[in-house]
XYZ file of N, CA and C in Angstrom:
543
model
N 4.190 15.448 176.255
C 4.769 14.164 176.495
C 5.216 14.134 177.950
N 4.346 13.493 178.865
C 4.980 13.245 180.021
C 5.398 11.334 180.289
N 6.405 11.800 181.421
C 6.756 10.407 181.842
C 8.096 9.905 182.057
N 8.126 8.821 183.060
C 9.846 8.450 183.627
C 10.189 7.181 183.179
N 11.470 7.166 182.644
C 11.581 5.912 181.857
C 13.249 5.406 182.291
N 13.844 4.098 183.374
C 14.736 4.182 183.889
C 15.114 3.070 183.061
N 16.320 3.304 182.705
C 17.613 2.351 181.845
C 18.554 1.873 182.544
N 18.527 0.505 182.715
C 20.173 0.037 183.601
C 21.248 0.066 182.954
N 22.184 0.306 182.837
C 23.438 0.398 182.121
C 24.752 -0.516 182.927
N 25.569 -0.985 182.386
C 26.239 -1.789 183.100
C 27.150 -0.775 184.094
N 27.669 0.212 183.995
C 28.331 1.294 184.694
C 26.962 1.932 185.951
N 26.115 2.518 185.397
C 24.812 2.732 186.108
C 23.601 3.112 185.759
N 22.705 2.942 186.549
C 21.030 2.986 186.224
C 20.771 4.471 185.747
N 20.332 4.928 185.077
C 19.951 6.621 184.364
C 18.068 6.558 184.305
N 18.334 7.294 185.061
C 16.440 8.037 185.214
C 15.857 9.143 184.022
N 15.341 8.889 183.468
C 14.887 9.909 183.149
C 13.266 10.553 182.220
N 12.988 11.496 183.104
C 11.593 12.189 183.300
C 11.859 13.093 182.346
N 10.354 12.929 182.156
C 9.852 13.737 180.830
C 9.069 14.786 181.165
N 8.545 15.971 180.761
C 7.613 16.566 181.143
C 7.522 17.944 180.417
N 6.642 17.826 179.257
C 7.090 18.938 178.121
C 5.610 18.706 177.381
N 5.808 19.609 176.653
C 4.477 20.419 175.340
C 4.797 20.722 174.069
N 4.649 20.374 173.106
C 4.817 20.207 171.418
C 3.788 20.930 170.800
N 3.992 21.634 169.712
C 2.987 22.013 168.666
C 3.621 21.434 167.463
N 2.595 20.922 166.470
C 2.414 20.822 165.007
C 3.225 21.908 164.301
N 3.043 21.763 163.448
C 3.254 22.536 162.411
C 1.947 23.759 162.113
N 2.369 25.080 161.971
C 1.291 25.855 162.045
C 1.394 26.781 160.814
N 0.840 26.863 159.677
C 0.909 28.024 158.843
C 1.345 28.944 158.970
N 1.902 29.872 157.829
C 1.882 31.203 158.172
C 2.076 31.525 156.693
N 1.529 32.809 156.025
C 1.472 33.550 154.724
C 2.012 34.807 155.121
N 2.952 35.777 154.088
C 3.418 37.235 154.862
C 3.296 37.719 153.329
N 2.338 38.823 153.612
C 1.770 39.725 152.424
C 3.145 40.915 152.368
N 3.076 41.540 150.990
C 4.474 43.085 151.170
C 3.475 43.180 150.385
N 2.886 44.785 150.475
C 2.700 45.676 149.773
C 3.411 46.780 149.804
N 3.892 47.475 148.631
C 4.237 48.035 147.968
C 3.835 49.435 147.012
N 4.113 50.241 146.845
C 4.105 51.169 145.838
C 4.224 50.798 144.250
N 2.978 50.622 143.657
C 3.342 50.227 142.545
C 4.437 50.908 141.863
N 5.396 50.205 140.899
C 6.532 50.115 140.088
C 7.371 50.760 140.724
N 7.498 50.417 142.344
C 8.554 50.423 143.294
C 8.498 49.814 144.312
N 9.143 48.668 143.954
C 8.797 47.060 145.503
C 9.736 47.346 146.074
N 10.535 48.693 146.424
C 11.173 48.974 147.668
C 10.627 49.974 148.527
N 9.606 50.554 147.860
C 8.533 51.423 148.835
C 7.819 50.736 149.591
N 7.575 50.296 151.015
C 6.497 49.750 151.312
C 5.439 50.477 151.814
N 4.203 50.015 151.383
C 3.191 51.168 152.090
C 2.391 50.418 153.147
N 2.190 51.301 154.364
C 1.655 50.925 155.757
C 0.069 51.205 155.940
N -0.514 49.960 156.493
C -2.007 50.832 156.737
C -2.695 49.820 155.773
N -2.545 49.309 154.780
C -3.497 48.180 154.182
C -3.794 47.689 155.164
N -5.412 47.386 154.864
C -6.161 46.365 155.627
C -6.666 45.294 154.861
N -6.374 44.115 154.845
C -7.053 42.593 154.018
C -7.759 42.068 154.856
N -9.120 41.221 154.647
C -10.002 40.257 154.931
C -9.253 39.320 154.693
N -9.514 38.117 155.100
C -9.384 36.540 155.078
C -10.557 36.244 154.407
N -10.496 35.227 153.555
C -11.222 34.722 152.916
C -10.923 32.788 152.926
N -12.111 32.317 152.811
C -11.667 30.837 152.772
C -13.170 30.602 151.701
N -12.223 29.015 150.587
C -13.281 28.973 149.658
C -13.960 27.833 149.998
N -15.148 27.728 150.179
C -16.002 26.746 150.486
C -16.390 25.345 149.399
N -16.690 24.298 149.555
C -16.501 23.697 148.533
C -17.450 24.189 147.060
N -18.256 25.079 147.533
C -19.036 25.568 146.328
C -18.050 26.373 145.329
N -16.942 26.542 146.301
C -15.947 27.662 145.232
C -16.624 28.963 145.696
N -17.706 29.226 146.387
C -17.790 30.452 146.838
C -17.008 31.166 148.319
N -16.902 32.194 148.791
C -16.027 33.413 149.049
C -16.619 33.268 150.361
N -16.390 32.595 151.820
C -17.132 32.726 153.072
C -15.555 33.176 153.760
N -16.288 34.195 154.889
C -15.211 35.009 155.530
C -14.549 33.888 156.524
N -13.203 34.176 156.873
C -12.441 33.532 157.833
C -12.892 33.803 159.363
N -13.214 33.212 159.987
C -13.758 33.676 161.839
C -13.229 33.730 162.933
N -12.708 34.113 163.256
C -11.623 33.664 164.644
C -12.743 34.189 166.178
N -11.852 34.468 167.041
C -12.548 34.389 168.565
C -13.198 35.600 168.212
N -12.652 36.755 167.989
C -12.751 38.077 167.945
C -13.879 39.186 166.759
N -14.238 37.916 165.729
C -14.738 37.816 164.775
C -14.304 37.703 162.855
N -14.854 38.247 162.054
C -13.954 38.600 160.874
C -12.613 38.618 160.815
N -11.600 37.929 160.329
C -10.197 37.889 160.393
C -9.534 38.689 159.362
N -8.918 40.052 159.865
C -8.441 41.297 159.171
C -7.116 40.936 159.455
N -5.684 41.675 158.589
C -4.477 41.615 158.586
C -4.296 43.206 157.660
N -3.411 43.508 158.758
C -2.814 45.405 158.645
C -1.297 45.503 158.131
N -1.086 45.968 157.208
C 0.044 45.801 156.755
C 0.978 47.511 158.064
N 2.396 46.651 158.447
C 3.103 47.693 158.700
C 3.909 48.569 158.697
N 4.837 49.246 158.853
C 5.843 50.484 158.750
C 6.638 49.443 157.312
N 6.685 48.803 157.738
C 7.582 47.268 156.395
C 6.916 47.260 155.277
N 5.466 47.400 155.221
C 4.589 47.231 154.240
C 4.209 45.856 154.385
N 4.052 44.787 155.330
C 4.390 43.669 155.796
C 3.088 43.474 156.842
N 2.374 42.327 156.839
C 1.238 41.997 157.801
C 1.300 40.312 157.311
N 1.540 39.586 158.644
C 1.497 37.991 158.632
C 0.159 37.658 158.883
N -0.214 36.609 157.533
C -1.819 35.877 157.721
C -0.959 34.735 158.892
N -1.482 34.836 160.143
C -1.422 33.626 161.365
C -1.776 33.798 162.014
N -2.617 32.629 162.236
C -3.265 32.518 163.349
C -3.469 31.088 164.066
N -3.272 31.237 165.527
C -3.366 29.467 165.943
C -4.869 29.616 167.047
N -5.177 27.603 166.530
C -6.158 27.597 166.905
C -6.477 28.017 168.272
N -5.990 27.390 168.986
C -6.421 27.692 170.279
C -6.312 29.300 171.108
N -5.693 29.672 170.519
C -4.812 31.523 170.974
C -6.299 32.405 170.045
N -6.514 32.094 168.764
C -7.051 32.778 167.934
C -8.346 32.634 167.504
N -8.694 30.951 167.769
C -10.015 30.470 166.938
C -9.690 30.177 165.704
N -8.358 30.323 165.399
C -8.727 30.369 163.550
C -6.998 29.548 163.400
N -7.194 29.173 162.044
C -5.473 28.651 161.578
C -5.715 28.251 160.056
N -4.769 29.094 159.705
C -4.250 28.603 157.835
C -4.334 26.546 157.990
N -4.875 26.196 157.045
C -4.946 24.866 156.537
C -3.778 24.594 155.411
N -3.250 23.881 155.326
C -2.261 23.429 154.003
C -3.446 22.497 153.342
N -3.351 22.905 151.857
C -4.097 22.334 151.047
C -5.656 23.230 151.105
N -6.114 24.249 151.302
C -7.049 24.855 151.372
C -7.005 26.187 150.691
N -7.932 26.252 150.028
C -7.554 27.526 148.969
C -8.367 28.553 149.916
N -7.286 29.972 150.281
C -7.946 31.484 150.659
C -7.819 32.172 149.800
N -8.161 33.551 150.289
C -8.103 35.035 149.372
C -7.985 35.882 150.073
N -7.305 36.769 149.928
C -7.351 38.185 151.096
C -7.658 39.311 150.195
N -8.738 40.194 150.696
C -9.219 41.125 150.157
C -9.013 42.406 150.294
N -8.382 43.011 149.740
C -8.035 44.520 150.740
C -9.583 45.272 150.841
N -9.545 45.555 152.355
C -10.660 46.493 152.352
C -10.459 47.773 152.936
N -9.639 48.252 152.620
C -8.536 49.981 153.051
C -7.314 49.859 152.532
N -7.216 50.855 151.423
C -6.378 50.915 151.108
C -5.323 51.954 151.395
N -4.071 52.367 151.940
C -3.452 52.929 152.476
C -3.327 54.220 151.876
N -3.262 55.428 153.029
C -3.865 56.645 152.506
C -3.490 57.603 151.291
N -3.850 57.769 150.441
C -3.799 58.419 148.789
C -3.538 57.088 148.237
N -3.910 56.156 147.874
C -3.764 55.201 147.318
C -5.213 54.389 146.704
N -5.399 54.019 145.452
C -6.633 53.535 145.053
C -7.139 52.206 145.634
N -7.680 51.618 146.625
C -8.192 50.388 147.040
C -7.841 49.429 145.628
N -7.648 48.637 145.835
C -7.426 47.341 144.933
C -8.281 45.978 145.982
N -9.408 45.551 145.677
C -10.603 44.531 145.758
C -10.300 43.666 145.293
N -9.481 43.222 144.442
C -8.714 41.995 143.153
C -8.563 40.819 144.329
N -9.130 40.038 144.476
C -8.972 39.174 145.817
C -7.460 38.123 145.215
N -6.297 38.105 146.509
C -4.996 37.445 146.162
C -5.657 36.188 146.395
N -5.563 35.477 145.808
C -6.075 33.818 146.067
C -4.577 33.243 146.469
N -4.354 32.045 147.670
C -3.413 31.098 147.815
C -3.713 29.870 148.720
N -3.002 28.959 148.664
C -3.238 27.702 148.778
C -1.740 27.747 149.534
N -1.758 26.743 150.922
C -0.220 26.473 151.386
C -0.498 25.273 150.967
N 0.953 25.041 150.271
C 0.998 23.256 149.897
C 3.030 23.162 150.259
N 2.748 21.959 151.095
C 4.022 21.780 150.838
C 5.317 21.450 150.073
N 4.732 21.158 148.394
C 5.399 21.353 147.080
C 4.063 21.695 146.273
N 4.037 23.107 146.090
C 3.379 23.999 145.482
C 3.093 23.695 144.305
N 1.660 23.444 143.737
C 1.221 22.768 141.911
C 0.613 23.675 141.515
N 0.750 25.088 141.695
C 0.272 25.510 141.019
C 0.228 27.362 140.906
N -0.008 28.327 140.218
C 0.580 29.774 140.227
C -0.053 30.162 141.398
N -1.060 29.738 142.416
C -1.468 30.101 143.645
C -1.005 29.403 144.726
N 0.043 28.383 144.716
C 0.353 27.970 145.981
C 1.937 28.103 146.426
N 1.760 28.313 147.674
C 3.041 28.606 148.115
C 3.303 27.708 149.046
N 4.778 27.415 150.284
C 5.113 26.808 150.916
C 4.816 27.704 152.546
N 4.376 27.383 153.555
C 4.294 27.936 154.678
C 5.306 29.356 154.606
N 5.300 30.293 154.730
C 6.039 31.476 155.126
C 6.589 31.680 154.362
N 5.889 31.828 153.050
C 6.575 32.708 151.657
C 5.728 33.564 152.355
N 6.277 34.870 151.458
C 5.410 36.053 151.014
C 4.787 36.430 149.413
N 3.931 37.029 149.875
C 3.104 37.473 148.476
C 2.669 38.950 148.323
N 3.386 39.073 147.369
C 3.894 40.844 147.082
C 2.812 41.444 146.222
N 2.385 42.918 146.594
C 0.905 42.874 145.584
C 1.549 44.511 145.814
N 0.895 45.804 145.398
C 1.071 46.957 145.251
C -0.305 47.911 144.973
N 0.231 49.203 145.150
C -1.291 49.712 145.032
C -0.558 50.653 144.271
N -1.774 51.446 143.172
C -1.385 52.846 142.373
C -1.845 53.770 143.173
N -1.449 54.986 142.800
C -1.897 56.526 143.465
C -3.137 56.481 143.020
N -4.077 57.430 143.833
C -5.671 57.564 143.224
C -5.373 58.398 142.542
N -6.285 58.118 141.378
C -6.575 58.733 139.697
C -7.800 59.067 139.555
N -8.448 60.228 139.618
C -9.885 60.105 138.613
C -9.914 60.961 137.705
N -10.985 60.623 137.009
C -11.472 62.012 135.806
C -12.588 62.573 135.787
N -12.663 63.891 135.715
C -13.695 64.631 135.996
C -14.066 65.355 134.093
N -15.258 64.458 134.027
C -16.042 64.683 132.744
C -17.337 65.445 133.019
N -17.379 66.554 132.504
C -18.681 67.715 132.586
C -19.675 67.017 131.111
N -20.972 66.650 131.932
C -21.833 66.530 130.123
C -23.210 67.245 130.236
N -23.437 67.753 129.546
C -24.941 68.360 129.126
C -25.927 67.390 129.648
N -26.845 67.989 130.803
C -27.626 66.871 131.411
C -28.513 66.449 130.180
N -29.435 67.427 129.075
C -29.741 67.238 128.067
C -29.437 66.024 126.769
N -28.611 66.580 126.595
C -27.669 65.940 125.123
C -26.573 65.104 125.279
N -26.385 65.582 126.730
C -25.179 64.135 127.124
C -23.677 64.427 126.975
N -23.726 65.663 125.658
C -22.401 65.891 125.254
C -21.674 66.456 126.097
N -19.865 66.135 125.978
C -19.274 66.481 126.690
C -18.815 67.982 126.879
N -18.781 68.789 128.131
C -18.406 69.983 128.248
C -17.470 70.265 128.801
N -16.633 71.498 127.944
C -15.601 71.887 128.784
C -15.240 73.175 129.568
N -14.179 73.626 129.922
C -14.332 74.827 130.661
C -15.022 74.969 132.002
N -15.575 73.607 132.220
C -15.909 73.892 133.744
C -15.129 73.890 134.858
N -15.110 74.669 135.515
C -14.025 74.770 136.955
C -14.370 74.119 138.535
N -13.617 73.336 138.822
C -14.066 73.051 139.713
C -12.742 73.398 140.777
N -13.219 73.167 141.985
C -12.306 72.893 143.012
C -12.400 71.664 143.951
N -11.321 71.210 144.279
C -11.000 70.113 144.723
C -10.139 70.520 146.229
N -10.727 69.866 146.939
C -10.205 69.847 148.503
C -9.764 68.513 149.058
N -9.019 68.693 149.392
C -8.298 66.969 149.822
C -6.652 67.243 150.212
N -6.182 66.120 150.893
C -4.637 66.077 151.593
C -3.991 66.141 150.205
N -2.986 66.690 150.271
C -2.020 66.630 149.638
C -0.457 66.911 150.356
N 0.146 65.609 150.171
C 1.328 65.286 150.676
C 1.107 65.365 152.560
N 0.149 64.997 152.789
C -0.531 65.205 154.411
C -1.104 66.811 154.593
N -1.207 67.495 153.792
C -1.935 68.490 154.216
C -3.319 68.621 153.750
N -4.230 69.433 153.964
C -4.827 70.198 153.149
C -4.999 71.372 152.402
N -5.248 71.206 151.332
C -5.196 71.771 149.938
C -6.468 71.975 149.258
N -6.334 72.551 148.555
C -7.472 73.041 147.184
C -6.945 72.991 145.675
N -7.365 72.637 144.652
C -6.931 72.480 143.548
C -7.661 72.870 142.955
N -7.683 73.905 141.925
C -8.354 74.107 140.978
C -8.196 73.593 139.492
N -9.201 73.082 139.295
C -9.642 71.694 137.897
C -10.574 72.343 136.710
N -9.860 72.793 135.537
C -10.593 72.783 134.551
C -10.793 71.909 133.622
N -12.327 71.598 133.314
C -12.180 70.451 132.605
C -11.946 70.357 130.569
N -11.748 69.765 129.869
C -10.950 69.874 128.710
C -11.337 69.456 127.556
């Protein structure tokens, strides 16, 4: 808004110049991840995709200057979806349904792919929409697997096999020895 706009007043004449820059209103979404069945753990190092749904209802990636639009969760367990147009290429829409996808999941922790779907609306209709700068709290479990031995033959299951297992444990490395049952 520029410009000078002078008022006479019966006491005296008042000048006054304008000369300034405004932004809109700009989105913003703030993810917490968490330690599952402890939302005071936060865990650091998630990585989510942006997702935006096209009117087919299908899954096309978010684009900014830089390319693919990723969000890193930090030391908080905390990573803000924002982005403005002109700085970024890219900006949250109100009334537009996304998804963020984790694609790294933070280290000893099982990836979770479950895409968070949300919508910014400014009175929210529905279990996916929120108001500009809520957060949306999601969690990850510890990695789990099971190690099943079967008869390449017969298929049936075997036990007594030993294996060893190499991998961090608690940041180190380790070996575990696994019999199976």
């Amino acid at each position: 808004m520029t410009g000078t706009k002078t008022i006479e007043l019966p006491e005296k004449t008042v000048t006054i110049d304008t000369n300034g820059m405004g932004e809109g209103d700009t989105s913003a979404i703030y993810l917490y991840k968490h330690v599952y069945g402890n939302h005071r753990q936060p865990l650091s190092g998630a990585v989510f995709q942006l997702y935006q749904y096209d009117k087919s209802n299908e899954l096309t990636p978010v684009k900014g200057n830089d390319g693919n639009v990723f969000v890193t969760t930090g030391a908080d367990g905390k990573a803000e979806v924002y982005g403005h147009m002109e700085k970024d290429g890219w900006a949250l829409q109100k009334d537009v349904k996304y998804s963020l996808i984790e694609t790294k999941a933070p280290e000893g922790y099982a990836l979770d792919s479950t895409p968070i779907d949300f919508v910014i609306q400014d009175v929210p209709s529905s279990e996916i929409g929120y108001t500009t700068g809520s957060s949306i709290s999601v969690s990850n479990a510890k990695e789990n697997f099971r190690i099943i031995k079967v008869d390449k033959d017969t298929q049936q299951v075997l036990s007594g096999a030993v294996f060893d297992l190499t991998g961090k444990i608690d940041g180190k490395n380790q070996t575990v020895q696994v019999t199976t049952g």
